[in-house]
Amino acid sequence: MTKVNVYVTLRESVVDPQGIAAQEALQTLGFNEVESVRIGRLIELELAGTDNEIEARVKEMCEKLLVNKVIEDYSFEIGEVAGK
């Protein structure tokens, strides 16, 4: 079994209202060094197969369901599941 972490973020050209709100809140709390915040999401998958098969299938999953290609970008990391 292999674990895959998929990171989904808004494209740079898309306004991120959650990120703006978080940035403003952090600055209000005194974290004035924060210049920008972008909020994304993490999707954890466990899959069987070889690394090449998994990479191809994860790309397909992202393109078909997990990512809105119009406004989001994605990347992923393939690693082993601990203890299995």
Short mmCIF file of N, CA and C in Angstrom, two decimals:
data_model
loop_
_atom_site.label_atom_id
_atom_site.label_comp_id
_atom_site.label_asym_id
_atom_site.label_seq_id
_atom_site.Cartn_x
_atom_site.Cartn_y
_atom_site.Cartn_z
N MET A 1 0.85 -1.17 0.00
CA MET A 1 0.00 0.00 0.00
C MET A 1 0.90 1.24 0.00
N THR A 2 0.52 2.22 -0.79
CA THR A 2 1.28 3.44 -0.91
C THR A 2 0.41 4.63 -0.56
N LYS A 3 0.97 5.56 0.20
CA LYS A 3 0.26 6.78 0.57
C LYS A 3 0.63 7.89 -0.41
N VAL A 4 -0.39 8.64 -0.83
CA VAL A 4 -0.18 9.79 -1.71
C VAL A 4 -0.83 11.00 -1.07
N ASN A 5 -0.08 12.09 -0.95
CA ASN A 5 -0.62 13.36 -0.50
C ASN A 5 -0.80 14.26 -1.71
N VAL A 6 -2.04 14.69 -1.94
CA VAL A 6 -2.36 15.59 -3.04
C VAL A 6 -2.59 16.98 -2.44
N TYR A 7 -1.86 17.96 -2.93
CA TYR A 7 -1.98 19.34 -2.46
C TYR A 7 -2.72 20.15 -3.52
N VAL A 8 -3.84 20.75 -3.14
CA VAL A 8 -4.66 21.52 -4.07
C VAL A 8 -4.65 22.98 -3.61
N THR A 9 -4.32 23.88 -4.52
CA THR A 9 -4.28 25.30 -4.22
C THR A 9 -4.98 26.08 -5.31
N LEU A 10 -5.48 27.25 -4.94
CA LEU A 10 -6.05 28.14 -5.96
C LEU A 10 -4.94 28.65 -6.85
N ARG A 11 -5.24 28.84 -8.12
CA ARG A 11 -4.26 29.42 -9.03
C ARG A 11 -3.91 30.83 -8.56
N GLU A 12 -2.72 31.28 -8.86
CA GLU A 12 -2.26 32.60 -8.43
C GLU A 12 -3.19 33.71 -8.92
N SER A 13 -3.82 33.53 -10.07
CA SER A 13 -4.68 34.56 -10.64
C SER A 13 -6.06 34.62 -9.99
N VAL A 14 -6.36 33.67 -9.11
CA VAL A 14 -7.67 33.60 -8.46
C VAL A 14 -7.59 34.24 -7.07
N VAL A 15 -8.52 35.14 -6.78
CA VAL A 15 -8.58 35.78 -5.47
C VAL A 15 -8.93 34.72 -4.42
N ASP A 16 -8.24 34.76 -3.28
CA ASP A 16 -8.44 33.80 -2.21
C ASP A 16 -9.03 34.51 -1.00
N PRO A 17 -10.38 34.60 -0.89
CA PRO A 17 -10.98 35.33 0.22
C PRO A 17 -10.64 34.75 1.59
N GLN A 18 -10.51 33.42 1.69
CA GLN A 18 -10.12 32.81 2.97
C GLN A 18 -8.70 33.23 3.34
N GLY A 19 -7.83 33.25 2.36
CA GLY A 19 -6.45 33.66 2.61
C GLY A 19 -6.36 35.10 3.05
N ILE A 20 -7.14 35.97 2.40
CA ILE A 20 -7.16 37.39 2.76
C ILE A 20 -7.66 37.56 4.20
N ALA A 21 -8.73 36.85 4.56
CA ALA A 21 -9.28 36.93 5.92
C ALA A 21 -8.26 36.42 6.94
N ALA A 22 -7.57 35.33 6.64
CA ALA A 22 -6.56 34.79 7.55
C ALA A 22 -5.39 35.75 7.71
N GLN A 23 -4.96 36.35 6.60
CA GLN A 23 -3.87 37.32 6.66
C GLN A 23 -4.24 38.51 7.55
N GLU A 24 -5.45 39.03 7.34
CA GLU A 24 -5.90 40.17 8.15
C GLU A 24 -6.01 39.79 9.63
N ALA A 25 -6.51 38.60 9.91
CA ALA A 25 -6.63 38.15 11.30
C ALA A 25 -5.26 37.98 11.94
N LEU A 26 -4.32 37.41 11.21
CA LEU A 26 -2.97 37.24 11.75
C LEU A 26 -2.32 38.58 12.05
N GLN A 27 -2.49 39.52 11.13
CA GLN A 27 -1.92 40.85 11.36
C GLN A 27 -2.59 41.54 12.55
N THR A 28 -3.89 41.35 12.72
CA THR A 28 -4.61 41.90 13.87
C THR A 28 -4.06 41.33 15.17
N LEU A 29 -3.64 40.06 15.13
CA LEU A 29 -3.07 39.40 16.31
C LEU A 29 -1.60 39.74 16.53
N GLY A 30 -1.06 40.61 15.68
CA GLY A 30 0.32 41.06 15.87
C GLY A 30 1.35 40.37 15.01
N PHE A 31 0.93 39.51 14.13
CA PHE A 31 1.86 38.84 13.22
C PHE A 31 2.03 39.67 11.95
N ASN A 32 2.63 40.84 12.11
CA ASN A 32 2.73 41.81 11.02
C ASN A 32 3.68 41.39 9.91
N GLU A 33 4.50 40.39 10.16
CA GLU A 33 5.43 39.92 9.14
C GLU A 33 4.73 39.12 8.04
N VAL A 34 3.49 38.71 8.29
CA VAL A 34 2.73 37.94 7.30
C VAL A 34 2.29 38.87 6.17
N GLU A 35 2.81 38.63 4.99
CA GLU A 35 2.50 39.47 3.83
C GLU A 35 1.42 38.88 2.94
N SER A 36 1.26 37.56 3.00
CA SER A 36 0.28 36.91 2.13
C SER A 36 -0.07 35.54 2.68
N VAL A 37 -1.34 35.15 2.53
CA VAL A 37 -1.79 33.82 2.93
C VAL A 37 -2.64 33.27 1.80
N ARG A 38 -2.39 32.02 1.44
CA ARG A 38 -3.21 31.30 0.47
C ARG A 38 -3.67 30.02 1.16
N ILE A 39 -4.95 29.75 1.11
CA ILE A 39 -5.51 28.56 1.75
C ILE A 39 -5.73 27.49 0.69
N GLY A 40 -5.32 26.27 1.01
CA GLY A 40 -5.52 25.15 0.09
C GLY A 40 -6.09 23.97 0.86
N ARG A 41 -5.94 22.79 0.26
CA ARG A 41 -6.40 21.59 0.96
C ARG A 41 -5.46 20.42 0.66
N LEU A 42 -5.49 19.47 1.58
CA LEU A 42 -4.69 18.27 1.46
C LEU A 42 -5.63 17.08 1.32
N ILE A 43 -5.38 16.24 0.34
CA ILE A 43 -6.15 15.01 0.15
C ILE A 43 -5.17 13.85 0.31
N GLU A 44 -5.46 12.95 1.25
CA GLU A 44 -4.62 11.77 1.48
C GLU A 44 -5.27 10.54 0.87
N LEU A 45 -4.50 9.84 0.06
CA LEU A 45 -4.97 8.62 -0.59
C LEU A 45 -4.06 7.46 -0.22
N GLU A 46 -4.60 6.26 -0.15
CA GLU A 46 -3.80 5.04 -0.04
C GLU A 46 -4.17 4.16 -1.22
N LEU A 47 -3.16 3.79 -1.99
CA LEU A 47 -3.39 3.03 -3.22
C LEU A 47 -2.44 1.85 -3.31
N ALA A 48 -2.86 0.85 -4.06
CA ALA A 48 -2.00 -0.28 -4.38
C ALA A 48 -1.48 -0.09 -5.80
N GLY A 49 -0.30 -0.63 -6.07
CA GLY A 49 0.27 -0.58 -7.40
C GLY A 49 1.71 -0.11 -7.38
N THR A 50 2.32 -0.09 -8.54
CA THR A 50 3.70 0.41 -8.67
C THR A 50 3.67 1.94 -8.68
N ASP A 51 4.83 2.55 -8.44
CA ASP A 51 4.90 4.01 -8.44
C ASP A 51 4.42 4.61 -9.76
N ASN A 52 4.81 3.99 -10.89
CA ASN A 52 4.38 4.50 -12.20
C ASN A 52 2.87 4.41 -12.38
N GLU A 53 2.29 3.27 -11.96
CA GLU A 53 0.84 3.10 -12.05
C GLU A 53 0.12 4.11 -11.15
N ILE A 54 0.63 4.26 -9.93
CA ILE A 54 0.01 5.17 -8.97
C ILE A 54 0.08 6.60 -9.48
N GLU A 55 1.21 7.01 -9.99
CA GLU A 55 1.35 8.37 -10.51
C GLU A 55 0.33 8.64 -11.62
N ALA A 56 0.19 7.71 -12.54
CA ALA A 56 -0.76 7.88 -13.65
C ALA A 56 -2.20 7.93 -13.14
N ARG A 57 -2.54 7.07 -12.19
CA ARG A 57 -3.90 7.03 -11.66
C ARG A 57 -4.23 8.28 -10.84
N VAL A 58 -3.28 8.75 -10.04
CA VAL A 58 -3.52 9.96 -9.25
C VAL A 58 -3.72 11.16 -10.17
N LYS A 59 -2.92 11.28 -11.22
CA LYS A 59 -3.12 12.36 -12.19
C LYS A 59 -4.53 12.29 -12.78
N GLU A 60 -4.95 11.09 -13.11
CA GLU A 60 -6.29 10.89 -13.68
C GLU A 60 -7.38 11.27 -12.67
N MET A 61 -7.20 10.87 -11.41
CA MET A 61 -8.17 11.22 -10.36
C MET A 61 -8.27 12.73 -10.19
N CYS A 62 -7.13 13.39 -10.18
CA CYS A 62 -7.12 14.85 -10.02
C CYS A 62 -7.81 15.53 -11.19
N GLU A 63 -7.50 15.10 -12.40
CA GLU A 63 -8.06 15.72 -13.59
C GLU A 63 -9.57 15.48 -13.71
N LYS A 64 -10.04 14.33 -13.25
CA LYS A 64 -11.45 13.98 -13.42
C LYS A 64 -12.35 14.39 -12.25
N LEU A 65 -11.81 14.45 -11.02
CA LEU A 65 -12.68 14.67 -9.87
C LEU A 65 -12.13 15.58 -8.79
N LEU A 66 -10.90 15.37 -8.38
CA LEU A 66 -10.40 16.01 -7.17
C LEU A 66 -10.06 17.48 -7.30
N VAL A 67 -9.83 17.96 -8.53
CA VAL A 67 -9.36 19.32 -8.74
C VAL A 67 -10.24 20.03 -9.76
N ASN A 68 -10.60 21.27 -9.47
CA ASN A 68 -11.29 22.11 -10.45
C ASN A 68 -10.21 22.79 -11.28
N LYS A 69 -9.94 22.25 -12.46
CA LYS A 69 -8.81 22.70 -13.28
C LYS A 69 -8.92 24.15 -13.73
N VAL A 70 -10.11 24.72 -13.67
CA VAL A 70 -10.30 26.11 -14.09
C VAL A 70 -9.67 27.07 -13.09
N ILE A 71 -9.79 26.76 -11.78
CA ILE A 71 -9.31 27.70 -10.76
C ILE A 71 -8.26 27.12 -9.82
N GLU A 72 -7.95 25.82 -9.93
CA GLU A 72 -7.02 25.20 -8.99
C GLU A 72 -5.84 24.54 -9.69
N ASP A 73 -4.73 24.48 -8.95
CA ASP A 73 -3.55 23.73 -9.35
C ASP A 73 -3.35 22.61 -8.34
N TYR A 74 -2.55 21.61 -8.70
CA TYR A 74 -2.28 20.54 -7.75
C TYR A 74 -0.88 20.00 -7.93
N SER A 75 -0.38 19.39 -6.87
CA SER A 75 0.85 18.62 -6.90
C SER A 75 0.64 17.46 -5.94
N PHE A 76 1.50 16.45 -6.03
CA PHE A 76 1.36 15.33 -5.11
C PHE A 76 2.70 14.69 -4.81
N GLU A 77 2.74 14.01 -3.65
CA GLU A 77 3.91 13.28 -3.20
C GLU A 77 3.51 11.83 -2.99
N ILE A 78 4.35 10.92 -3.46
CA ILE A 78 4.12 9.49 -3.29
C ILE A 78 5.09 8.99 -2.23
N GLY A 79 4.56 8.28 -1.21
CA GLY A 79 5.40 7.73 -0.16
C GLY A 79 4.83 6.43 0.34
N GLU A 80 5.58 5.73 1.17
CA GLU A 80 5.13 4.45 1.72
C GLU A 80 4.25 4.68 2.94
N VAL A 81 3.30 3.79 3.16
CA VAL A 81 2.46 3.83 4.36
C VAL A 81 3.26 3.19 5.49
N ALA A 82 3.43 3.89 6.60
CA ALA A 82 4.20 3.38 7.74
C ALA A 82 3.51 2.18 8.37
N GLY A 83 4.28 1.17 8.71
CA GLY A 83 3.74 0.02 9.42
C GLY A 83 2.98 -0.98 8.60
N LYS A 84 3.01 -0.82 7.29
CA LYS A 84 2.26 -1.76 6.45
C LYS A 84 3.16 -2.43 5.46
#
